[in-house]
Coordinates of N, CA and C in Angstrom, one line a residue:
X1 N 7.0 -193.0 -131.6 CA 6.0 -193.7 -132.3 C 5.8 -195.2 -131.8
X2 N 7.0 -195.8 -131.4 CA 6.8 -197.2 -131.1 C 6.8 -196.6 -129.3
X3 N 6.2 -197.9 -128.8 CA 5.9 -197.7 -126.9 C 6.3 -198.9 -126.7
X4 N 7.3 -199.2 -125.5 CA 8.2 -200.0 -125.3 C 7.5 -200.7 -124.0
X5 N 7.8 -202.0 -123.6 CA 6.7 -202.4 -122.5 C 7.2 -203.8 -122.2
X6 N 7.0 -204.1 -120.7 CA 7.7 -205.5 -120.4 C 6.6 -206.2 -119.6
X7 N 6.6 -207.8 -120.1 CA 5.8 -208.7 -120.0 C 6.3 -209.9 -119.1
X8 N 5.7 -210.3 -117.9 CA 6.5 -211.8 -117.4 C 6.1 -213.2 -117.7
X9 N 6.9 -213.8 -117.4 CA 6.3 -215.1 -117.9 C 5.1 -215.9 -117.8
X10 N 4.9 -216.3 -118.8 CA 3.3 -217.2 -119.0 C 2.6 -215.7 -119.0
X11 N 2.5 -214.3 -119.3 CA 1.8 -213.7 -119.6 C 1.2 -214.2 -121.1
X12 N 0.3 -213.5 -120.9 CA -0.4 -213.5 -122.7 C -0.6 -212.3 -123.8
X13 N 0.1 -212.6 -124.9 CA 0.3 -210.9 -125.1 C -0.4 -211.0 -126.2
X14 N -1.5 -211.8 -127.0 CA -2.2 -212.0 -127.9 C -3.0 -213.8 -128.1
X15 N -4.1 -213.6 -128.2 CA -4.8 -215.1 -128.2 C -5.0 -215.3 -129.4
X16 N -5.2 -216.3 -130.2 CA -5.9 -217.2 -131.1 C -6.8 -216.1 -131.2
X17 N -7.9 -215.8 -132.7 CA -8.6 -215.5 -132.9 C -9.2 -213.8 -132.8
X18 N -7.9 -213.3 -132.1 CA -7.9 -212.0 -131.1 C -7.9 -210.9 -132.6
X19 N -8.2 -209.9 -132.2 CA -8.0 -208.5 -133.1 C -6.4 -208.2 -132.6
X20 N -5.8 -208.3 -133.7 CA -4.6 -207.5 -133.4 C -4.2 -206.6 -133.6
X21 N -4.3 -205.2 -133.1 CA -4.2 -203.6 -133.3 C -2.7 -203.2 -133.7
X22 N -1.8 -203.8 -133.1 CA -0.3 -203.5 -133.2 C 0.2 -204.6 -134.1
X23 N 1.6 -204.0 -134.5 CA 2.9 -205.0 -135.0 C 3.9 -204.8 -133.7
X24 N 4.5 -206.1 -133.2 CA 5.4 -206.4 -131.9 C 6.4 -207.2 -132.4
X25 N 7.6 -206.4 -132.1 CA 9.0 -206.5 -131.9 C 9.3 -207.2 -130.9
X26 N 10.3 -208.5 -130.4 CA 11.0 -208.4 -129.3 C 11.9 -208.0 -129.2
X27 N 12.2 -207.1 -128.2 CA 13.2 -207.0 -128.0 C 14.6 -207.0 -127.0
X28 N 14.1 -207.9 -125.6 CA 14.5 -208.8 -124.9 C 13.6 -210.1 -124.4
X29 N 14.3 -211.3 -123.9 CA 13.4 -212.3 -123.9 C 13.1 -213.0 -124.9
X30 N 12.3 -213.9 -124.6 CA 12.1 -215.0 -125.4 C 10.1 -215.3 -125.1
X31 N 9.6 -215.7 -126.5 CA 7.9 -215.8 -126.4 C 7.7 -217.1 -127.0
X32 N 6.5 -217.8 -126.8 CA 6.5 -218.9 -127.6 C 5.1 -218.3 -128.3
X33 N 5.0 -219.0 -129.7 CA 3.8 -219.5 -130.5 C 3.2 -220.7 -130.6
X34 N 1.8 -220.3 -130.3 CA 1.0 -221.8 -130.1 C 0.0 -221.9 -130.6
X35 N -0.3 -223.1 -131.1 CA -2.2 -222.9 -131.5 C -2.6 -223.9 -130.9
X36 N -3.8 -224.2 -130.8 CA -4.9 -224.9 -130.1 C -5.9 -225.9 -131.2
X37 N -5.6 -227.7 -130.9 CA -6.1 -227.9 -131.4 C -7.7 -228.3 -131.0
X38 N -8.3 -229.5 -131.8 CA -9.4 -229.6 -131.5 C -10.1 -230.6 -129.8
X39 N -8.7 -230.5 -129.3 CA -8.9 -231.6 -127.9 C -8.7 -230.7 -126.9
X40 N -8.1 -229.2 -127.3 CA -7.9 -228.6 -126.0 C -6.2 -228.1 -125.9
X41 N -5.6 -229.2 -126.7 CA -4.0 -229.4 -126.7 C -3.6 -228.1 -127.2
X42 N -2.3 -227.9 -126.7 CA -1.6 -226.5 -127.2 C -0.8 -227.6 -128.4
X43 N 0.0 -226.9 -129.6 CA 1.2 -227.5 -130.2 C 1.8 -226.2 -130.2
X44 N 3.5 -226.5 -130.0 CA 4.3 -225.2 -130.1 C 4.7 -225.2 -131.0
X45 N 4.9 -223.6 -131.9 CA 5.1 -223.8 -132.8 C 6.6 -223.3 -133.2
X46 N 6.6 -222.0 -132.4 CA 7.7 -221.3 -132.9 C 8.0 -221.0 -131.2
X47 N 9.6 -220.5 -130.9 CA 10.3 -219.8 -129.3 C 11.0 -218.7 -130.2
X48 N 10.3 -217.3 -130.2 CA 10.9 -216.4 -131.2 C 12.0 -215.9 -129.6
X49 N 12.9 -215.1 -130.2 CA 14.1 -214.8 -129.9 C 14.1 -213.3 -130.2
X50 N 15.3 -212.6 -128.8 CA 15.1 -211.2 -129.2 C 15.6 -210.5 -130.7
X51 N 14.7 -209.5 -131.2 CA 15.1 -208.9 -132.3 C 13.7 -209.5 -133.3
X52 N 13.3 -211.0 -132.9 CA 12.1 -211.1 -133.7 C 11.2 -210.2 -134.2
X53 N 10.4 -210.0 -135.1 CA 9.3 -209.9 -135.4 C 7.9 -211.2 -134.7
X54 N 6.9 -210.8 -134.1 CA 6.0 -211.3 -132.8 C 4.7 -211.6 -134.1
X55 N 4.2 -211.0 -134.6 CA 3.0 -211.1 -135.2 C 3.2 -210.5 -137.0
X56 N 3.6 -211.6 -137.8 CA 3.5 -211.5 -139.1 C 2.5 -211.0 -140.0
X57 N 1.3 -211.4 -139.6 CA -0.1 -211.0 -140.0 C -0.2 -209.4 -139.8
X58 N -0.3 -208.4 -140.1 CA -0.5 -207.1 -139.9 C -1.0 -206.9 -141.3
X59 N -0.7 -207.0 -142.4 CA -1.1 -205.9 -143.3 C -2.7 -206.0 -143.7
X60 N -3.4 -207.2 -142.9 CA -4.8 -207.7 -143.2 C -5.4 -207.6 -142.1
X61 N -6.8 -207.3 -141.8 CA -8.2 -207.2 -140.9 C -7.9 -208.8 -140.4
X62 N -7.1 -209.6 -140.8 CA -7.9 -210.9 -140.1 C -7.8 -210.9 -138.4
X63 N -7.9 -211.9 -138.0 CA -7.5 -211.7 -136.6 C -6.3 -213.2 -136.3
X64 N -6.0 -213.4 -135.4 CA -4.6 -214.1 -135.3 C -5.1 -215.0 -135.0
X65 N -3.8 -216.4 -135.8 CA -4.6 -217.5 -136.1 C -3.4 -218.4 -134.8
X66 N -2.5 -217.7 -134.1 CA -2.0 -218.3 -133.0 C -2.3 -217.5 -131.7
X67 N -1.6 -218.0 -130.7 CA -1.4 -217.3 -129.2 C 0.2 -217.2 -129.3
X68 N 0.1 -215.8 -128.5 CA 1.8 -215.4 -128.2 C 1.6 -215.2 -126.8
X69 N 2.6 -216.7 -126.0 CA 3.0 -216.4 -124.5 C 4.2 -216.0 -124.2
X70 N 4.5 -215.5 -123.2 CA 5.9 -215.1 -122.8 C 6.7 -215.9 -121.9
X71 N 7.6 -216.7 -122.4 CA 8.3 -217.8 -122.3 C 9.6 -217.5 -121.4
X72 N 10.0 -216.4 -121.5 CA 10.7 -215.5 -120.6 C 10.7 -214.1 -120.5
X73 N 10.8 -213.8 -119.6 CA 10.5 -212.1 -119.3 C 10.6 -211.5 -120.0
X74 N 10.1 -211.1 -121.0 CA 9.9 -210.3 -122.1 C 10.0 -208.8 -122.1
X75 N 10.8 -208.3 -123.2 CA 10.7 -206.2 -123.2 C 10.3 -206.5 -125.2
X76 N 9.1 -205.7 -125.2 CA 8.4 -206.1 -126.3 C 8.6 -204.1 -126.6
X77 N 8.1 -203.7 -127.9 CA 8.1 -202.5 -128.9 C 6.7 -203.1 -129.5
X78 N 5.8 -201.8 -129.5 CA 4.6 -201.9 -130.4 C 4.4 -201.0 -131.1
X79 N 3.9 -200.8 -132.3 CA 3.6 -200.0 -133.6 C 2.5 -200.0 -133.8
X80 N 1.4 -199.1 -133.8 CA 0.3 -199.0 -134.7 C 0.5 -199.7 -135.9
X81 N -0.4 -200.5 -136.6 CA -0.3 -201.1 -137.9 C -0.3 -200.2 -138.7
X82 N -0.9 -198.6 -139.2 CA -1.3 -198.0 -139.8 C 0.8 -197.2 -139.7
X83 N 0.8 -197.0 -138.6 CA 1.9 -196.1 -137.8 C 3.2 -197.1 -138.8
X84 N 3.1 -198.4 -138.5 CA 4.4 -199.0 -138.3 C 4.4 -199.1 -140.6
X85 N 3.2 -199.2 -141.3 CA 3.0 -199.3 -142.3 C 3.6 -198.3 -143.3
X86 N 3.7 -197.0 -142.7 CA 4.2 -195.4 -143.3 C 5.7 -196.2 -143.2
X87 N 6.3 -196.8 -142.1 CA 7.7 -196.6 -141.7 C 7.9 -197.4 -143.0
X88 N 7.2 -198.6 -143.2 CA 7.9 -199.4 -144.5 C 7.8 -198.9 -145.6
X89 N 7.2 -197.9 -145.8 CA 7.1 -196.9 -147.2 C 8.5 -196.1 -147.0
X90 N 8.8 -195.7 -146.1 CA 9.9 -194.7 -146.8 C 11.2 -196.0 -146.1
X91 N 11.3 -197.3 -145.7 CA 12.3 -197.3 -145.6 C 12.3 -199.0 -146.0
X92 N 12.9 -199.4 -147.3 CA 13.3 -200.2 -148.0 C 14.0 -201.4 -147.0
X93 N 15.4 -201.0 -146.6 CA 15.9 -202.2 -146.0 C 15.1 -202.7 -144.9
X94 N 14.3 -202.1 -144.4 CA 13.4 -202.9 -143.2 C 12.2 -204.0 -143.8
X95 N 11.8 -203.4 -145.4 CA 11.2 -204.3 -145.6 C 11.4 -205.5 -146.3
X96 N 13.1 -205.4 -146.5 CA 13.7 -206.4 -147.0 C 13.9 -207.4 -146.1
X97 N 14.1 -206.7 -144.3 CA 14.7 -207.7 -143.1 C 13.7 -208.0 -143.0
X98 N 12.3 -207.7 -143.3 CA 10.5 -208.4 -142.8 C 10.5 -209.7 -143.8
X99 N 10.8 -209.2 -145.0 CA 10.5 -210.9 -145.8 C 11.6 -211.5 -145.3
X100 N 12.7 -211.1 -145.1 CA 14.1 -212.5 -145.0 C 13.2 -213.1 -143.7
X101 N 13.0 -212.5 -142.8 CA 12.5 -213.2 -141.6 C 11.5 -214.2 -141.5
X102 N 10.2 -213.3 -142.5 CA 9.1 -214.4 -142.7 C 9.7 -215.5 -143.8
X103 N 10.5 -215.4 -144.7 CA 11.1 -216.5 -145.7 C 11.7 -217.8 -144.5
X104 N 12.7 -217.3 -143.7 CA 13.3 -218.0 -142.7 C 12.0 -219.1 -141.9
X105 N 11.3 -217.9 -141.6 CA 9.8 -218.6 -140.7 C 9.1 -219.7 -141.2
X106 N 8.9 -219.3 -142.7 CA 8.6 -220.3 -143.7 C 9.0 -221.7 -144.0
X107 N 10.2 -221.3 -144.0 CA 11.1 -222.5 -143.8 C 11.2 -223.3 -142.9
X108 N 11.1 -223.0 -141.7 CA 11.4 -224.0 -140.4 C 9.6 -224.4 -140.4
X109 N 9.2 -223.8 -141.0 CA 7.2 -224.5 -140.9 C 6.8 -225.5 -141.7
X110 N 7.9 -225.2 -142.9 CA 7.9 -226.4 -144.1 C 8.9 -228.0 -143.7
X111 N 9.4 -227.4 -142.3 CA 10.6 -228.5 -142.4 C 9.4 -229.3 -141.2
X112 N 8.9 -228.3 -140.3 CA 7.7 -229.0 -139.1 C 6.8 -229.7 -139.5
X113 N 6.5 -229.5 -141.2 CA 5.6 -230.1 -141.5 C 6.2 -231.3 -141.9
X114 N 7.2 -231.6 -142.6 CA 7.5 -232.7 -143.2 C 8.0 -233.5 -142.3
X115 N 8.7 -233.3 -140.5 CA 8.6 -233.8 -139.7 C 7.9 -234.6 -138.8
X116 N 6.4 -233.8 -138.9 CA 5.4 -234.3 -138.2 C 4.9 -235.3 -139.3
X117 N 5.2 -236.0 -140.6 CA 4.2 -236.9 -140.9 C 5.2 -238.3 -141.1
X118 N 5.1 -239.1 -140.7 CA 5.4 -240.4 -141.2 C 6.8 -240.6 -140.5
X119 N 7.0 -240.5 -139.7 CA 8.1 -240.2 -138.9 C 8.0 -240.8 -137.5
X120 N 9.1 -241.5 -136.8 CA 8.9 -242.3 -135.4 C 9.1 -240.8 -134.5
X121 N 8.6 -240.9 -133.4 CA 8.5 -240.0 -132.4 C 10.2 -239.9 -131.8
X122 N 10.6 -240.9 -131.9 CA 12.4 -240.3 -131.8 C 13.0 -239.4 -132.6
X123 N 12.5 -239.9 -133.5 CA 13.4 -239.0 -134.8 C 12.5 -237.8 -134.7
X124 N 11.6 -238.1 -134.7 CA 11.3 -235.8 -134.5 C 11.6 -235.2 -133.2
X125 N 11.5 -235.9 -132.2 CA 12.5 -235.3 -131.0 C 13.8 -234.9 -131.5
X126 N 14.2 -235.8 -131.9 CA 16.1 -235.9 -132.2 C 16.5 -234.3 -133.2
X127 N 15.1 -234.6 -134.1 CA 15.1 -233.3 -135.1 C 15.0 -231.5 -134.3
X128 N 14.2 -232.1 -133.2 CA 13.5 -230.8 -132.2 C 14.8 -231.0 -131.5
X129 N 15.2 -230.9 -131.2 CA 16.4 -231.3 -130.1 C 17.6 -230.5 -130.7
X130 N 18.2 -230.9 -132.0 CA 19.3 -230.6 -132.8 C 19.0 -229.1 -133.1
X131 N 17.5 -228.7 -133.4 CA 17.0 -227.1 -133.8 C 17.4 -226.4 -133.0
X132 N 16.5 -226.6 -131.9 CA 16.8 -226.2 -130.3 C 18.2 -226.1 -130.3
X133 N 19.1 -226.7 -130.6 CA 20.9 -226.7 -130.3 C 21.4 -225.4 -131.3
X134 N 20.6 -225.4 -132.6 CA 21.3 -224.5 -133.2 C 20.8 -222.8 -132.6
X135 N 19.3 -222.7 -131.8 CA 19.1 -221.6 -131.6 C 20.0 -221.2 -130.2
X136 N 20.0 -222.7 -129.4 CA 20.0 -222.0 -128.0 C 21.4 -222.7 -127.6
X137 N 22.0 -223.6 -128.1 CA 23.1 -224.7 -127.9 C 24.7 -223.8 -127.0
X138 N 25.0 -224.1 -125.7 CA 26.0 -223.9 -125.7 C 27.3 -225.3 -125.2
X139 N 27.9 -224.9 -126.3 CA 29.1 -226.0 -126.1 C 29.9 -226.3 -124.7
X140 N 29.5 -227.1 -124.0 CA 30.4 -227.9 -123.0 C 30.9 -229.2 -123.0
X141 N 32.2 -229.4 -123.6 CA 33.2 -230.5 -123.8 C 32.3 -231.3 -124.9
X142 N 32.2 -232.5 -124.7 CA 31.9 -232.9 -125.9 C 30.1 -233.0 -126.3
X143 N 29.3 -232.3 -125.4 CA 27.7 -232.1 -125.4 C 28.0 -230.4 -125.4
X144 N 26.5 -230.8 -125.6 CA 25.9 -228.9 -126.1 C 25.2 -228.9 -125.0
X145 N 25.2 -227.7 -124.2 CA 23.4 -227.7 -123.3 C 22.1 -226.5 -124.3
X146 N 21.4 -227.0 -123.8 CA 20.0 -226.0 -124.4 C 20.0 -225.1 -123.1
X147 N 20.9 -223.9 -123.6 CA 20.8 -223.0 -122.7 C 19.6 -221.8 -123.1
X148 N 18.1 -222.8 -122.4 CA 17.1 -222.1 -122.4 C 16.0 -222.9 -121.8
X149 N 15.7 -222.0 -120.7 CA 14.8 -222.6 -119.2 C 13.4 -222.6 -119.8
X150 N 12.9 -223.9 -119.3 CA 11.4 -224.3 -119.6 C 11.5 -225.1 -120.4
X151 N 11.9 -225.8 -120.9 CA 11.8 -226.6 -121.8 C 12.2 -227.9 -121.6
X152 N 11.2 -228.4 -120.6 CA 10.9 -229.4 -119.9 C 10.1 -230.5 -120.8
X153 N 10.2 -232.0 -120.6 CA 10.2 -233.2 -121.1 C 8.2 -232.5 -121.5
X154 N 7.2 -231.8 -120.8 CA 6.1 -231.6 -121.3 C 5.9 -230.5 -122.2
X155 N 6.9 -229.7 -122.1 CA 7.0 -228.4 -123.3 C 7.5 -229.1 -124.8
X156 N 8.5 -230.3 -124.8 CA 8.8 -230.7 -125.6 C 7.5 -231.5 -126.4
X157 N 6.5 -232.1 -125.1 CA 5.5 -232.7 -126.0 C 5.0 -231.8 -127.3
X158 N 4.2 -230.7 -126.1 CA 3.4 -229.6 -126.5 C 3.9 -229.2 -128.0
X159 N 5.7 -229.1 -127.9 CA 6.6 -228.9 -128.8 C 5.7 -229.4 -130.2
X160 N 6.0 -231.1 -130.2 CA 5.5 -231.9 -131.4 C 4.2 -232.7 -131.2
X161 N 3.4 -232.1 -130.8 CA 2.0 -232.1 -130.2 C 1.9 -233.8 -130.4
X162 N 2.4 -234.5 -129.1 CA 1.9 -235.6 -128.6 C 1.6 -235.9 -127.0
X163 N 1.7 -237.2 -126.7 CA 1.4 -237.1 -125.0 C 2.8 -236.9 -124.5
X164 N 2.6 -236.4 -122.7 CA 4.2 -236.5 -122.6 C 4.5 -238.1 -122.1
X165 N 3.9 -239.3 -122.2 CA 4.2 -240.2 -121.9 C 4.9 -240.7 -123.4
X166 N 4.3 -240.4 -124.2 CA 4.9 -240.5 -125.8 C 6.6 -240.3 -125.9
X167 N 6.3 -238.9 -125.6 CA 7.9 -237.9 -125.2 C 9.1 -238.3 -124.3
X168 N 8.4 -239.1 -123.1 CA 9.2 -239.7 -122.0 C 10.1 -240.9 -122.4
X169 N 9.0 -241.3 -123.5 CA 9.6 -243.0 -123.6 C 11.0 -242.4 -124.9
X170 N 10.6 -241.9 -125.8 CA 11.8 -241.2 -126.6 C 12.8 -240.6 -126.4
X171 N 12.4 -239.7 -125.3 CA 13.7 -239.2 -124.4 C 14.5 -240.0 -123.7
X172 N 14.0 -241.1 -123.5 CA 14.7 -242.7 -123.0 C 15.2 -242.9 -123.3
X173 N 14.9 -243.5 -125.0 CA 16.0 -243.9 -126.2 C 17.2 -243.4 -126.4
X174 N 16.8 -241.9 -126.8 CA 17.6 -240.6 -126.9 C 18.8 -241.1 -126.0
X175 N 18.6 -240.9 -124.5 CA 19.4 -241.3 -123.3 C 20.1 -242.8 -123.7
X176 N 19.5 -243.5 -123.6 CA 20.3 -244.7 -123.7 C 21.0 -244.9 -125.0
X177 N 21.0 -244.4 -125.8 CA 21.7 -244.6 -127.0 C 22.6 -243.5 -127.1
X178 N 22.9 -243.0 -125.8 CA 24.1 -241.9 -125.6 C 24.3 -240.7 -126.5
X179 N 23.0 -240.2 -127.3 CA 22.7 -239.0 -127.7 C 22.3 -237.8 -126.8
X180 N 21.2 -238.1 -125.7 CA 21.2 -237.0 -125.0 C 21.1 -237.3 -123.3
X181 N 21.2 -236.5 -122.5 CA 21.5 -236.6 -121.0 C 20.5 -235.2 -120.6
X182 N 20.0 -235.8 -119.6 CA 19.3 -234.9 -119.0 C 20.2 -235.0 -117.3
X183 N 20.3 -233.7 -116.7 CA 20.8 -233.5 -115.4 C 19.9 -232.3 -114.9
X184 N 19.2 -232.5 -113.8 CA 18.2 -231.8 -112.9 C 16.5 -231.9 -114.1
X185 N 17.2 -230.4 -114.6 CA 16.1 -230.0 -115.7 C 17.1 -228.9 -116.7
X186 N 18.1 -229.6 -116.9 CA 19.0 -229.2 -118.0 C 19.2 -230.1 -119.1
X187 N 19.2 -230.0 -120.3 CA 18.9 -230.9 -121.4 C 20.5 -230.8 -121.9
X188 N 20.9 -231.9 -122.4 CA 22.8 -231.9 -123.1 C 22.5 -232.9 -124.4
X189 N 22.8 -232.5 -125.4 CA 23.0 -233.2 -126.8 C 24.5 -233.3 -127.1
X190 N 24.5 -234.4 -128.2 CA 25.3 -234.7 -129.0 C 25.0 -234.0 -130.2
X191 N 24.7 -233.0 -130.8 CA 24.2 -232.5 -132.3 C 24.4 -233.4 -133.4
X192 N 25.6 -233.5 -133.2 CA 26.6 -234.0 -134.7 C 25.8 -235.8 -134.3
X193 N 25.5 -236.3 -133.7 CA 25.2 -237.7 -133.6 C 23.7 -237.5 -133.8
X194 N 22.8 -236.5 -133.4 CA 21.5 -236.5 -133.1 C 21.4 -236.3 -134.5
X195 N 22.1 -235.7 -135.6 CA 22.0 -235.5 -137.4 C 21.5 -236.9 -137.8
X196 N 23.0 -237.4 -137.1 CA 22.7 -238.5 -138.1 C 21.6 -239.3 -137.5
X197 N 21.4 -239.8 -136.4 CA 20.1 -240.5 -136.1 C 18.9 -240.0 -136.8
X198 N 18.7 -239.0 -136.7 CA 17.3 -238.3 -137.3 C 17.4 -238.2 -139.0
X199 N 18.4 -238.3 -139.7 CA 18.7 -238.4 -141.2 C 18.8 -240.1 -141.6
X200 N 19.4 -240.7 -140.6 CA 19.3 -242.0 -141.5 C 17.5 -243.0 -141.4

């Protein structure tokens, strides 16, 4: 019932505005969600992770109110909406793991929002930075790295939709106030310090 299918990076596996025929699983790799504002600018919204749910919206005609790019090589699962709709009728715990997911989703959108307003451009890096640690963070001695490629000083703008000269200058601070270290194009945090800067 489901057809299993792999995508490379910077592919496009659904635009803004598009008819969406399927519901999509990942199920290896990593995708990002973006929308498009009124200047042309992408803002990122979500880097779903394998096991995700890809496209929320199914049970309505509307058409999709983001773009899903493939952020790393992707192995994606697709379901007829109609097809994948029967499965949630006869099977309860899946549609229990669909709301926890979208509840979860919910939540990191309500926290983006209260981030993005009234807030210095460090402190919502510091906030994006510390997330990032909890999805992707691996521990080396006393920093974490963001063990996850691309996510470069302009993906982070795109991230909290400003310029990346905005982003450069805060990544600075970040650096000099011995919260975070960049080596090549590998990002290293302090978590437990990046809390408190972005909380107080």
């Amino acid at each position: 019932m489901g057809y299993i299918f792999n995508l490379s990076k910077k592919q496009i596996l659904f635009r803004e505005r598009e008819e969406v025929e399927n519901v999509y699983f990942l199920l290896d790799g990593k995708v990002s969600i973006y929308k498009m504002n009124e200047f042309g600018e992408r803002k990122i919204i979500f880097i779903l992770n394998k096991g995700d749910i890809i496209n929320e919206v199914f049970m309505s005609n509307i058409t999709s109110t983001v773009t899903c790019e493939v952020f790393e090589k992707a192995t994606i699962i697709k379901f007829k909406k109609q097809d994948f709709i029967k499965i949630m009728e006869i099977d309860f715990e899946l549609v229990k793991n669909i709301i926890g997911v979208l509840e979860h989703r919910n939540i990191r959108l309500c926290r983006q929002l209260k981030n993005s307003t009234y807030i210095k451009i460090e402190k919502k890096l510091a906030a994006k930075l510390y997330r990032l640690n909890r999805e992707f963070g691996v521990k080396q001695g006393d920093w974490c790295f963001l063990d996850v490629d691309g996510v470069t000083v302009t993906y982070l703008a795109d991230m909290l939709g400003c310029k990346r000269e905005t982003l450069s200058r805060a990544m600075k601070m970040l650096q000099n106030n011995g919260l975070v270290k960049v080596k090549g194009k590998k990002i290293y945090i302090k978590p437990e310090e990046l809390s408190a800067f972005f909380k107080n």
